């Protein structure tokens, strides 16, 4: 029996991995799985060796404060992988955790094939890391075609698979009448999946909603949350006593809600591609503690946070980062867009042109599962 161990480091990676594993399960039901994962992989029947939230940290200071705990989890994961003895170690995103695991495993058991999905963003910082990857990675699955040159340069086998958030999945329509009011315009809010993102961004977004409600009464605000964060967000909203807010975590409902939204405010990250794919105009926000921000400013070699802006080397989607990430600035920016529908149309048009360049021929999960299958039969 063939075996695959999946290592993720946060909810977004768990979601990406589940799409690929779902495709593999449809092709071959005999493969055995074990993972470090969350609700998405668990829903497929894949057991996780520990809770994903135990390793989900963001920012340099957060990692430093939890360094011994993280090292302990890395070592435990390595031990479990060696015990499981898989044919493939499939690591997904979160390189500071997943690639450390892959490196340790490869040193001990070279027979285990290591395939990494979502290449570390060497085009943002620490390009020199690529040289090290060839010592322990057998294959890298790339989300963006422009990343190939970095891995080709070091002769690391790689495949451009495209971004999974650009897949247009056909799912059963759900009656949303019990969730949303038909007479209100929807603004979707994406506060992030990490606890530290929720901690910093949620109060700002709640203040933004209060500003909107002080001037308008025809909007419904919907937070798109992970299952892990849904309760936490609901508690904060209950305390704030805002009535025109909903929190959703079901993936199918999220997609339908996003498709019905007139605008979105999203934390910086890959979810912005999903928003662009849904043809919804948006605004990007992000904030971190001051020390982390200083370190990032010193290390990062690009001027934009959002991938659409990075690819175009100009601000297609406005970014409110750090001190500009406050309720008043968000309110003013959103209002400016809502009063200028032509600007919203132009943003959607520019995003569509960019997405066309970074789509794969089929789908990211299909392309990724094909690579895994080839390694299983080789």
Coordinates of C-alpha atoms in Angstrom, one line a residue:
X1 CA 0.0 0.0 0.0
X2 CA 1.3 3.5 -0.9
X3 CA 1.5 6.1 1.8
X4 CA 1.6 9.9 1.9
X5 CA 2.3 12.1 4.9
X6 CA 1.0 15.7 4.5
X7 CA 2.6 18.5 6.5
X8 CA 0.9 21.9 6.7
X9 CA 1.5 24.8 9.1
X10 CA -1.7 26.9 9.0
X11 CA -5.4 26.7 7.9
X12 CA -4.7 28.1 4.4
X13 CA -2.2 25.3 3.8
X14 CA -4.6 22.8 5.2
X15 CA -7.2 24.0 2.7
X16 CA -4.8 23.9 -0.3
X17 CA -3.6 20.4 0.7
X18 CA -7.1 19.1 1.0
X19 CA -7.9 20.0 -2.6
X20 CA -5.0 18.0 -3.9
X21 CA -5.6 15.0 -1.6
X22 CA -9.3 15.0 -2.6
X23 CA -8.3 14.6 -6.2
X24 CA -5.9 11.8 -5.3
X25 CA -8.6 10.0 -3.3
X26 CA -10.9 10.0 -6.3
X27 CA -8.1 8.5 -8.5
X28 CA -6.9 5.9 -6.0
X29 CA -8.8 5.0 -2.8
X30 CA -6.0 2.6 -1.6
X31 CA -3.5 5.3 -0.6
X32 CA -2.9 5.6 3.2
X33 CA -2.6 9.1 4.7
X34 CA -1.5 10.8 7.9
X35 CA -0.9 14.5 8.4
X36 CA -0.3 17.6 10.4
X37 CA -3.4 19.4 9.3
X38 CA -6.7 21.0 10.3
X39 CA -10.4 20.8 9.5
X40 CA -10.1 20.5 5.7
X41 CA -7.9 17.4 5.8
X42 CA -9.8 16.0 8.7
X43 CA -13.0 16.2 6.8
X44 CA -11.5 13.9 4.2
X45 CA -10.8 11.4 6.9
X46 CA -7.1 12.2 7.2
X47 CA -6.0 12.0 10.9
X48 CA -3.7 14.7 12.2
X49 CA -1.0 13.9 14.8
X50 CA -1.7 17.1 16.7
X51 CA -3.9 20.3 16.5
X52 CA -2.8 22.7 13.8
X53 CA -3.2 25.7 16.1
X54 CA -0.3 24.5 18.2
X55 CA 2.1 25.6 15.4
X56 CA 0.3 28.5 13.8
X57 CA 2.4 31.6 14.6
X58 CA 3.0 34.8 12.6
X59 CA 5.8 37.4 12.8
X60 CA 9.4 37.1 14.0
X61 CA 8.7 38.0 17.6
X62 CA 5.8 35.4 17.9
X63 CA 8.1 32.7 16.5
X64 CA 11.0 33.7 18.8
X65 CA 8.7 33.6 21.8
X66 CA 7.5 30.1 20.9
X67 CA 10.8 28.8 19.4
X68 CA 11.2 25.8 21.8
X69 CA 7.6 24.8 21.4
X70 CA 8.0 24.9 17.6
X71 CA 11.2 22.9 17.7
X72 CA 9.5 20.3 19.8
X73 CA 6.6 20.0 17.3
X74 CA 9.1 19.8 14.4
X75 CA 10.9 16.9 16.1
X76 CA 7.6 15.1 17.0
X77 CA 6.5 15.5 13.4
X78 CA 9.8 14.1 12.1
X79 CA 9.5 11.1 14.5
X80 CA 5.9 10.4 13.4
X81 CA 6.8 10.6 9.7
X82 CA 9.7 8.2 10.1
X83 CA 7.5 5.8 12.0
X84 CA 4.8 6.1 9.3
X85 CA 7.5 5.6 6.6
X86 CA 5.6 7.2 3.7
X87 CA 6.5 7.0 0.0
X88 CA 5.9 10.8 -0.2
X89 CA 6.3 13.6 2.3
X90 CA 3.9 16.3 0.9
X91 CA 4.7 19.6 2.5
X92 CA 2.4 22.6 1.9
X93 CA 3.3 26.2 2.4
X94 CA 4.5 27.5 5.9
X95 CA 8.1 26.9 4.9
X96 CA 9.5 27.8 8.4
X97 CA 7.8 24.8 9.7
X98 CA 7.2 22.4 6.8
X99 CA 10.6 22.7 5.1
X100 CA 12.4 22.3 8.4
X101 CA 10.5 19.0 8.8
X102 CA 11.3 17.9 5.2
X103 CA 15.0 18.7 5.7
X104 CA 15.3 16.6 8.9
X105 CA 13.4 13.7 7.4
X106 CA 15.5 13.7 4.2
X107 CA 18.7 13.6 6.2
X108 CA 17.6 10.5 8.0
X109 CA 15.6 8.6 5.2
X110 CA 16.6 9.6 1.7
X111 CA 14.1 7.1 0.2
X112 CA 11.2 9.3 1.2
X113 CA 10.4 11.6 -1.7
X114 CA 9.8 15.2 -0.7
X115 CA 7.4 17.3 -2.7
X116 CA 6.7 20.9 -1.6
X117 CA 3.6 22.8 -2.7
X118 CA 3.6 26.6 -2.7
X119 CA 7.2 27.6 -3.2
X120 CA 8.7 29.9 -0.6
X121 CA 8.5 33.5 -1.8
X122 CA 12.2 33.9 -2.7
X123 CA 11.3 36.7 -5.0
X124 CA 10.3 38.7 -1.9
X125 CA 13.3 38.0 0.3
X126 CA 16.1 35.5 1.0
X127 CA 16.6 34.4 -2.6
X128 CA 19.7 32.5 -1.4
X129 CA 17.5 29.9 0.3
X130 CA 17.0 28.2 -3.0
X131 CA 20.5 26.7 -3.0
X132 CA 19.7 24.9 0.2
X133 CA 16.4 23.5 -1.0
X134 CA 18.1 21.2 -3.6
X135 CA 19.7 19.3 -0.8
X136 CA 16.3 17.9 0.5
X137 CA 13.5 18.7 -2.0
X138 CA 12.8 16.3 -4.9
X139 CA 10.2 18.5 -6.5
X140 CA 8.6 21.9 -6.0
X141 CA 5.0 22.8 -7.2
X142 CA 4.8 26.5 -8.2
X143 CA 1.8 28.7 -8.0
X144 CA 3.2 31.3 -10.3
X145 CA 5.0 30.8 -13.6
X146 CA 7.5 33.6 -13.0
X147 CA 8.9 31.6 -10.0
X148 CA 10.4 28.9 -12.4
X149 CA 13.5 30.9 -13.1
X150 CA 14.6 30.8 -9.4
X151 CA 14.4 27.0 -9.2
X152 CA 15.6 26.3 -12.7
X153 CA 18.7 28.2 -11.9
X154 CA 19.6 25.7 -9.2
X155 CA 18.4 22.7 -11.2
X156 CA 15.6 21.9 -8.7
X157 CA 12.8 19.9 -10.5
X158 CA 9.6 22.0 -10.5
X159 CA 6.2 22.2 -12.1
X160 CA 4.0 25.3 -12.5
X161 CA 0.6 24.2 -11.3
X162 CA -1.2 27.5 -11.0
X163 CA -3.0 28.9 -8.0
X164 CA -5.8 26.8 -6.5
X165 CA -7.8 29.9 -5.5
X166 CA -8.4 30.5 -9.2
X167 CA -10.3 27.2 -9.6
X168 CA -13.9 27.6 -10.5
X169 CA -15.5 24.8 -8.6
X170 CA -19.1 23.8 -9.4
X171 CA -20.9 23.1 -6.2
X172 CA -24.5 22.8 -5.2
X173 CA -26.2 26.1 -4.7
X174 CA -27.3 26.8 -1.1
X175 CA -30.4 28.8 -0.2
X176 CA -28.9 32.0 1.4
X177 CA -32.2 33.5 2.4
X178 CA -31.7 32.6 6.0
X179 CA -28.2 34.0 6.1
X180 CA -28.5 37.3 4.2
X181 CA -31.1 40.0 3.8
X182 CA -32.0 40.5 0.2
X183 CA -32.5 44.3 0.6
X184 CA -29.0 45.0 1.8
X185 CA -25.7 45.3 -0.2
X186 CA -23.0 42.9 1.0
X187 CA -19.5 43.9 1.9
X188 CA -17.3 40.9 2.5
X189 CA -14.5 41.1 5.2
X190 CA -11.5 38.8 5.4
X191 CA -9.7 39.3 8.7
X192 CA -7.2 36.5 8.2
X193 CA -6.8 33.0 9.6
X194 CA -4.1 33.4 12.2
X195 CA -4.9 34.4 15.8
X196 CA -2.5 37.3 15.6
X197 CA -4.2 38.7 12.5
X198 CA -7.6 38.4 14.1
X199 CA -6.3 40.2 17.2
X200 CA -5.0 43.1 15.3
X201 CA -7.4 43.5 12.4
X202 CA -10.8 42.5 13.9
X203 CA -11.1 45.6 16.2
X204 CA -10.2 47.9 13.2
X205 CA -12.8 46.2 11.0
X206 CA -15.5 46.5 13.7
X207 CA -14.7 50.2 14.0
X208 CA -14.9 50.5 10.2
X209 CA -18.4 48.9 10.3
X210 CA -19.5 51.4 13.0
X211 CA -18.4 54.3 10.8
X212 CA -20.4 52.9 7.9
X213 CA -23.4 52.3 10.1
X214 CA -23.3 55.9 11.4
X215 CA -23.8 57.1 7.8
X216 CA -25.6 54.2 6.0
X217 CA -28.3 51.6 6.8
X218 CA -28.3 49.5 3.6
X219 CA -25.1 47.4 4.1
X220 CA -24.6 43.9 5.4
X221 CA -21.1 43.0 6.5
X222 CA -20.0 39.4 6.3
X223 CA -16.8 38.1 7.9
X224 CA -15.3 35.1 6.1
X225 CA -13.7 33.1 8.8
X226 CA -12.0 29.7 9.4
X227 CA -14.0 27.2 11.4
X228 CA -11.3 27.6 14.1
X229 CA -11.8 31.4 14.4
X230 CA -15.6 31.6 13.9
X231 CA -16.4 31.6 17.6
X232 CA -13.8 34.1 18.5
X233 CA -15.1 36.6 15.9
X234 CA -18.7 36.0 16.9
X235 CA -17.8 36.8 20.5
X236 CA -16.2 40.1 19.6
X237 CA -19.1 41.1 17.4
X238 CA -21.6 40.3 20.2
X239 CA -19.7 42.5 22.6
X240 CA -19.7 45.3 20.0
X241 CA -23.5 45.0 19.7
X242 CA -23.5 45.4 15.9
X243 CA -26.6 43.9 14.3
X244 CA -25.9 43.9 10.5
X245 CA -23.0 41.5 10.7
X246 CA -22.7 37.7 10.0
X247 CA -19.8 35.3 10.3
X248 CA -19.5 32.4 7.9
X249 CA -17.0 29.5 7.7
X250 CA -18.6 27.1 5.3
X251 CA -16.5 27.1 2.1
X252 CA -19.4 26.8 -0.3
X253 CA -21.5 29.5 1.4
X254 CA -18.4 31.8 1.4
X255 CA -18.0 31.5 -2.4
X256 CA -21.7 32.3 -2.9
X257 CA -21.6 35.2 -0.5
X258 CA -18.4 36.6 -2.2
X259 CA -20.1 36.3 -5.6
X260 CA -23.0 38.5 -4.3
X261 CA -20.7 41.1 -2.7
X262 CA -20.3 44.6 -4.1
X263 CA -17.0 45.1 -2.4
X264 CA -14.4 43.3 -0.2
X265 CA -11.9 44.4 2.5
X266 CA -9.2 41.8 2.9
X267 CA -6.1 41.2 4.8
X268 CA -3.0 40.9 2.6
X269 CA -2.6 37.3 1.4
X270 CA -3.6 34.8 -1.2
X271 CA -7.3 35.2 -0.5
X272 CA -7.1 38.3 -2.6
X273 CA -6.8 36.1 -5.7
X274 CA -10.1 34.4 -4.8
X275 CA -11.7 37.9 -4.5
X276 CA -10.3 38.9 -7.9
X277 CA -11.5 35.6 -9.4
X278 CA -15.0 36.4 -8.2
X279 CA -14.8 39.8 -10.0
X280 CA -15.3 41.7 -6.8
X281 CA -13.4 45.1 -6.3
X282 CA -11.4 45.2 -3.1
X283 CA -9.1 46.9 -0.7
X284 CA -6.1 45.3 1.0
X285 CA -5.2 45.9 4.6
X286 CA -2.5 44.6 6.9
X287 CA -0.9 45.4 10.3
X288 CA 1.7 43.8 12.5
X289 CA 3.5 44.8 15.7
X290 CA 6.1 47.5 15.2
X291 CA 9.2 45.4 15.7
X292 CA 8.0 42.8 13.1
X293 CA 7.3 45.7 10.7
X294 CA 10.8 47.1 11.1
X295 CA 12.4 43.7 10.4
X296 CA 10.2 43.2 7.4
X297 CA 11.0 46.6 6.0
X298 CA 14.7 45.8 6.3
X299 CA 14.5 42.4 4.6
X300 CA 11.8 42.6 2.0
X301 CA 12.9 43.7 -1.5
X302 CA 9.5 44.5 -3.1
X303 CA 7.3 47.6 -2.6
X304 CA 3.8 46.0 -2.6
X305 CA 2.1 43.4 -0.4
X306 CA -0.5 42.1 -2.8
X307 CA 0.5 39.6 -5.5
X308 CA -1.7 41.4 -8.2
X309 CA 0.2 44.6 -7.5
X310 CA 3.6 42.8 -7.4
X311 CA 3.0 41.2 -10.8
X312 CA 2.0 44.5 -12.3
X313 CA 4.6 46.6 -10.4
X314 CA 1.9 49.1 -9.6
X315 CA -1.0 49.5 -7.3
X316 CA -4.0 47.9 -9.0
X317 CA -5.6 47.2 -5.6
X318 CA -5.1 49.9 -2.9
X319 CA -3.1 48.8 0.1
X320 CA -3.5 50.2 3.6
X321 CA -0.5 48.9 5.5
X322 CA 0.5 49.5 9.1
X323 CA -0.4 53.1 10.3
X324 CA -2.7 53.5 7.3
X325 CA -4.5 50.4 8.4
X326 CA -7.1 52.1 10.6
X327 CA -10.9 52.4 10.5
X328 CA -11.1 55.9 9.2
X329 CA -8.7 55.2 6.2
X330 CA -10.6 52.1 5.4
X331 CA -13.9 53.9 5.6
X332 CA -12.7 56.7 3.3
X333 CA -11.2 54.3 0.8
X334 CA -14.2 52.1 0.6
X335 CA -16.6 55.1 0.3
X336 CA -14.4 56.6 -2.5
X337 CA -14.8 53.3 -4.5
X338 CA -18.5 53.0 -3.8
X339 CA -19.0 56.5 -5.1
X340 CA -17.0 55.8 -8.3
X341 CA -18.4 52.6 -9.9
X342 CA -16.1 53.1 -13.0
X343 CA -13.1 52.8 -10.7
X344 CA -14.4 49.5 -9.4
X345 CA -15.0 48.2 -13.0
X346 CA -11.5 49.2 -14.0
X347 CA -10.0 47.4 -11.0
X348 CA -11.9 44.2 -11.8
X349 CA -10.8 44.5 -15.5
X350 CA -7.1 44.9 -14.5
X351 CA -7.3 42.0 -12.1
X352 CA -8.9 39.7 -14.8
X353 CA -6.1 40.5 -17.2
X354 CA -3.5 39.6 -14.5
X355 CA -5.3 36.3 -13.5
X356 CA -5.3 35.2 -17.1
X357 CA -1.5 35.2 -17.0
X358 CA -1.2 33.0 -13.9
X359 CA -3.9 30.3 -14.5
X360 CA -2.8 26.7 -15.2
X361 CA -4.2 24.8 -18.1
X362 CA -6.5 22.6 -16.0
X363 CA -6.5 23.3 -12.2
X364 CA -3.8 23.6 -9.6
X365 CA -5.1 20.6 -7.6
X366 CA -5.3 18.4 -10.8
X367 CA -1.7 19.4 -11.8
X368 CA -0.4 18.8 -8.3
X369 CA -2.1 15.5 -7.9
X370 CA -0.7 14.4 -11.3
X371 CA 2.9 15.1 -10.0
X372 CA 2.2 13.1 -6.8
X373 CA 0.8 10.2 -8.8
X374 CA 3.9 10.1 -11.0
X375 CA 6.1 9.9 -7.9
X376 CA 4.0 7.1 -6.4
X377 CA 4.3 4.9 -9.5
X378 CA 8.0 5.6 -10.2

